[in-house]
Amino acid sequence: MPYLLHIDSSSLGTDSVSRQVAESFRDSWRGPVIHRDLGAAPVPHLTAAGIASRSADKAARTPEQAAAAAIQDELIEEFLGASTYLFTVPMYNYSIPSVFKAWLDQIMVVGATMALPDGPPAAGRPALVISARGGGYGPGTPNHGMDHVVPTLETVLAHPQTLGLDVSVLTPELTLAPVVPYMSELIPLHEASLADSHEQARKLAEAFQTAS
């Protein structure tokens, strides 16, 4: 049975704003869910053995290549079995958490998830990226142009030459406003951004299910 695949990459547990907004999506989702928490149980980084295993004959793989291939096969099967995706990817130092990059490197394999003659097998499937960030990165802000999370993920997840997913993005902003004194005047903007993200997460859960 098709399921929602929720890939979580925050290190903060229940204190994570990205996770909290993801829970609003999950609370409105009706159906099976597979939740992989990379913050609690990261997957290995891609190794030389993992890369070599992709082109090596199965019978000729070294023990290291076979072990690396088994990890990739498990993650790819899990990815391809989903009908919908929820990615919890907070901004860490202007970019994505390393654990999420490690997961991407394991599942992005030519001939399996990308670069097939008829396009990526998951092309067009709906996906939501939730990426909380401590500041504001929209036009007119001092940090505009320094967001290397959303542009990267829109390329990696959505481009037809990569995974080809139909990606929506929510970015609850200014999460540091309640804890950093000099940002306190931005608390109302943070609260508005957070409330809107929760509302949109619930709406997208309903919309994804209606479309499926």
GROMACS .gro file of C-alpha atoms in nm:
model
  212
    1MET     CA    1   0.000   0.000   0.000
    2PRO     CA    2   0.135   0.347  -0.087
    3TYR     CA    3   0.243   0.554   0.211
    4LEU     CA    4   0.373   0.891   0.321
    5LEU     CA    5   0.750   0.886   0.363
    6HIS     CA    6   0.857   1.135   0.629
    7ILE     CA    7   1.231   1.206   0.630
    8ASP     CA    8   1.325   1.407   0.940
    9SER     CA    9   1.668   1.569   0.965
   10SER     CA   10   1.646   1.804   1.264
   11SER     CA   11   1.880   1.746   1.557
   12LEU     CA   12   1.651   1.920   1.808
   13GLY     CA   13   1.387   1.656   1.873
   14THR     CA   14   1.055   1.795   1.996
   15ASP     CA   15   1.205   2.145   2.027
   16SER     CA   16   1.247   2.162   1.649
   17VAL     CA   17   1.011   2.409   1.484
   18SER     CA   18   1.042   2.217   1.157
   19ARG     CA   19   0.927   1.901   1.337
   20GLN     CA   20   0.641   2.084   1.506
   21VAL     CA   21   0.507   2.211   1.173
   22ALA     CA   22   0.553   1.863   1.027
   23GLU     CA   23   0.331   1.731   1.306
   24SER     CA   24   0.051   1.957   1.185
   25PHE     CA   25   0.083   1.793   0.844
   26ARG     CA   26   0.095   1.447   1.003
   27ASP     CA   27  -0.209   1.519   1.222
   28SER     CA   28  -0.412   1.592   0.908
   29TRP     CA   29  -0.276   1.296   0.711
   30ARG     CA   30  -0.495   0.989   0.682
   31GLY     CA   31  -0.306   0.678   0.586
   32PRO     CA   32   0.013   0.484   0.655
   33VAL     CA   33   0.336   0.668   0.731
   34ILE     CA   34   0.699   0.557   0.732
   35HIS     CA   35   0.905   0.795   0.945
   36ARG     CA   36   1.283   0.791   0.915
   37ASP     CA   37   1.442   1.013   1.180
   38LEU     CA   38   1.790   1.095   1.054
   39GLY     CA   39   1.860   1.311   1.358
   40ALA     CA   40   1.823   1.010   1.585
   41ALA     CA   41   1.951   0.742   1.345
   42PRO     CA   42   2.159   0.889   1.062
   43VAL     CA   43   2.236   0.686   0.754
   44PRO     CA   44   2.602   0.639   0.659
   45HIS     CA   45   2.775   0.884   0.432
   46LEU     CA   46   2.838   0.756   0.082
   47THR     CA   47   3.171   0.574   0.052
   48ALA     CA   48   3.394   0.454  -0.229
   49ALA     CA   49   3.252   0.106  -0.176
   50GLY     CA   50   2.899   0.240  -0.212
   51ILE     CA   51   2.980   0.417  -0.537
   52ALA     CA   52   3.164   0.115  -0.680
   53SER     CA   53   2.878  -0.120  -0.587
   54ARG     CA   54   2.647   0.060  -0.829
   55SER     CA   55   2.838  -0.061  -1.133
   56ALA     CA   56   2.992  -0.383  -0.998
   57ASP     CA   57   2.843  -0.720  -1.081
   58LYS     CA   58   2.654  -0.843  -0.776
   59ALA     CA   59   2.843  -1.171  -0.769
   60ALA     CA   60   3.176  -0.989  -0.783
   61ARG     CA   61   3.111  -0.733  -0.508
   62THR     CA   62   3.349  -0.719  -0.216
   63PRO     CA   63   3.198  -0.758   0.132
   64GLU     CA   64   3.226  -0.382   0.177
   65GLN     CA   65   3.049  -0.317  -0.153
   66ALA     CA   66   2.776  -0.566  -0.071
   67ALA     CA   67   2.714  -0.404   0.268
   68ALA     CA   68   2.703  -0.056   0.112
   69ALA     CA   69   2.468  -0.175  -0.164
   70ALA     CA   70   2.233  -0.325   0.093
   71ILE     CA   71   2.195   0.014   0.262
   72GLN     CA   72   2.130   0.190  -0.067
   73ASP     CA   73   1.882  -0.075  -0.180
   74GLU     CA   74   1.684  -0.046   0.144
   75LEU     CA   75   1.665   0.334   0.125
   76ILE     CA   76   1.579   0.338  -0.246
   77GLU     CA   77   1.306   0.079  -0.204
   78GLU     CA   78   1.161   0.282   0.081
   79PHE     CA   79   1.176   0.601  -0.128
   80LEU     CA   80   1.017   0.449  -0.438
   81GLY     CA   81   0.741   0.279  -0.240
   82ALA     CA   82   0.601   0.611  -0.118
   83SER     CA   83   0.326   0.804  -0.291
   84THR     CA   84   0.386   1.129  -0.099
   85TYR     CA   85   0.686   1.281   0.078
   86LEU     CA   86   0.738   1.501   0.382
   87PHE     CA   87   1.089   1.637   0.430
   88THR     CA   88   1.180   1.813   0.756
   89VAL     CA   89   1.496   2.005   0.663
   90PRO     CA   90   1.581   2.302   0.887
   91MET     CA   91   1.843   2.555   0.787
   92TYR     CA   92   2.177   2.486   0.955
   93ASN     CA   93   2.444   2.747   0.885
   94TYR     CA   94   2.271   2.861   0.566
   95SER     CA   95   2.250   2.508   0.424
   96ILE     CA   96   2.092   2.165   0.475
   97PRO     CA   97   2.178   1.933   0.766
   98SER     CA   98   2.457   1.692   0.675
   99VAL     CA   99   2.239   1.394   0.768
  100PHE     CA  100   1.989   1.489   0.496
  101LYS     CA  101   2.267   1.528   0.240
  102ALA     CA  102   2.391   1.180   0.336
  103TRP     CA  103   2.043   1.037   0.277
  104LEU     CA  104   2.018   1.211  -0.062
  105ASP     CA  105   2.356   1.077  -0.167
  106GLN     CA  106   2.244   0.723  -0.085
  107ILE     CA  107   1.915   0.732  -0.276
  108MET     CA  108   2.009   0.938  -0.584
  109VAL     CA  109   2.128   0.663  -0.816
  110VAL     CA  110   2.129   0.679  -1.195
  111GLY     CA  111   1.914   0.400  -1.331
  112ALA     CA  112   1.723   0.357  -1.006
  113THR     CA  113   1.574   0.691  -0.900
  114MET     CA  114   1.700   0.926  -1.171
  115ALA     CA  115   1.808   0.952  -1.536
  116LEU     CA  116   1.582   0.673  -1.661
  117PRO     CA  117   1.464   0.676  -2.027
  118ASP     CA  118   1.107   0.762  -1.925
  119GLY     CA  119   1.208   1.006  -1.652
  120PRO     CA  120   1.241   0.959  -1.275
  121PRO     CA  121   1.007   0.688  -1.142
  122ALA     CA  122   0.883   0.921  -0.867
  123ALA     CA  123   0.820   1.212  -1.107
  124GLY     CA  124   0.515   1.419  -1.021
  125ARG     CA  125   0.461   1.275  -0.675
  126PRO     CA  126   0.378   1.547  -0.420
  127ALA     CA  127   0.636   1.647  -0.162
  128LEU     CA  128   0.645   1.906   0.114
  129VAL     CA  129   0.969   2.056   0.243
  130ILE     CA  130   0.947   2.221   0.585
  131SER     CA  131   1.254   2.433   0.657
  132ALA     CA  132   1.254   2.650   0.970
  133ARG     CA  133   1.521   2.913   1.001
  134GLY     CA  134   1.635   3.149   1.273
  135GLY     CA  135   1.622   3.465   1.063
  136GLY     CA  136   1.438   3.605   0.764
  137TYR     CA  137   1.560   3.543   0.410
  138GLY     CA  138   1.296   3.702   0.187
  139PRO     CA  139   1.343   4.000  -0.047
  140GLY     CA  140   1.435   4.316   0.139
  141THR     CA  141   1.588   4.136   0.438
  142PRO     CA  142   1.961   4.158   0.521
  143ASN     CA  143   1.989   3.782   0.463
  144HIS     CA  144   1.826   3.780   0.121
  145GLY     CA  145   2.025   3.558  -0.115
  146MET     CA  146   2.186   3.360   0.167
  147ASP     CA  147   1.932   3.078   0.175
  148HIS     CA  148   2.113   2.774   0.036
  149VAL     CA  149   1.846   2.529   0.154
  150VAL     CA  150   1.536   2.591  -0.058
  151PRO     CA  151   1.714   2.656  -0.392
  152THR     CA  152   1.926   2.346  -0.343
  153LEU     CA  153   1.632   2.124  -0.253
  154GLU     CA  154   1.417   2.257  -0.535
  155THR     CA  155   1.692   2.151  -0.775
  156VAL     CA  156   1.771   1.817  -0.614
  157LEU     CA  157   1.416   1.708  -0.540
  158ALA     CA  158   1.215   1.868  -0.820
  159HIS     CA  159   1.425   1.898  -1.134
  160PRO     CA  160   1.319   1.651  -1.406
  161GLN     CA  161   1.680   1.533  -1.439
  162THR     CA  162   1.695   1.447  -1.070
  163LEU     CA  163   1.400   1.310  -0.868
  164GLY     CA  164   1.126   1.509  -1.041
  165LEU     CA  165   0.900   1.551  -0.737
  166ASP     CA  166   0.623   1.812  -0.724
  167VAL     CA  167   0.767   2.016  -0.435
  168SER     CA  168   0.592   2.263  -0.206
  169VAL     CA  169   0.792   2.455   0.056
  170LEU     CA  170   0.708   2.604   0.395
  171THR     CA  171   0.966   2.823   0.573
  172PRO     CA  172   0.866   2.922   0.926
  173GLU     CA  173   1.104   3.210   0.990
  174LEU     CA  174   1.261   3.414   1.270
  175THR     CA  175   1.264   3.120   1.512
  176LEU     CA  176   1.544   3.288   1.709
  177ALA     CA  177   1.330   3.593   1.786
  178PRO     CA  178   1.190   3.451   2.114
  179VAL     CA  179   1.538   3.358   2.245
  180VAL     CA  180   1.775   3.626   2.111
  181PRO     CA  181   1.717   3.959   2.291
  182TYR     CA  182   1.808   4.189   2.003
  183MET     CA  183   1.551   4.009   1.783
  184SER     CA  184   1.264   4.046   2.032
  185GLU     CA  185   1.087   4.312   1.825
  186LEU     CA  186   1.050   4.047   1.553
  187ILE     CA  187   0.850   3.809   1.773
  188PRO     CA  188   0.513   3.908   1.621
  189LEU     CA  189   0.649   3.838   1.272
  190HIS     CA  190   0.783   3.501   1.390
  191GLU     CA  191   0.449   3.410   1.548
  192ALA     CA  192   0.263   3.504   1.230
  193SER     CA  193   0.504   3.303   1.015
  194LEU     CA  194   0.472   3.001   1.244
  195ALA     CA  195   0.093   3.016   1.257
  196ASP     CA  196   0.073   3.043   0.879
  197SER     CA  197   0.310   2.747   0.836
  198HIS     CA  198   0.098   2.527   1.064
  199GLU     CA  199  -0.217   2.625   0.875
  200GLN     CA  200  -0.060   2.566   0.535
  201ALA     CA  201   0.081   2.230   0.648
  202ARG     CA  202  -0.267   2.111   0.741
  203LYS     CA  203  -0.411   2.236   0.413
  204LEU     CA  204  -0.139   2.070   0.207
  205ALA     CA  205  -0.197   1.737   0.380
  206GLU     CA  206  -0.561   1.753   0.279
  207ALA     CA  207  -0.476   1.868  -0.074
  208PHE     CA  208  -0.216   1.594  -0.128
  209GLN     CA  209  -0.463   1.327  -0.022
  210THR     CA  210  -0.743   1.467  -0.238
  211ALA     CA  211  -0.516   1.464  -0.543
  212SER     CA  212  -0.391   1.110  -0.487
   0.00000   0.00000   0.00000
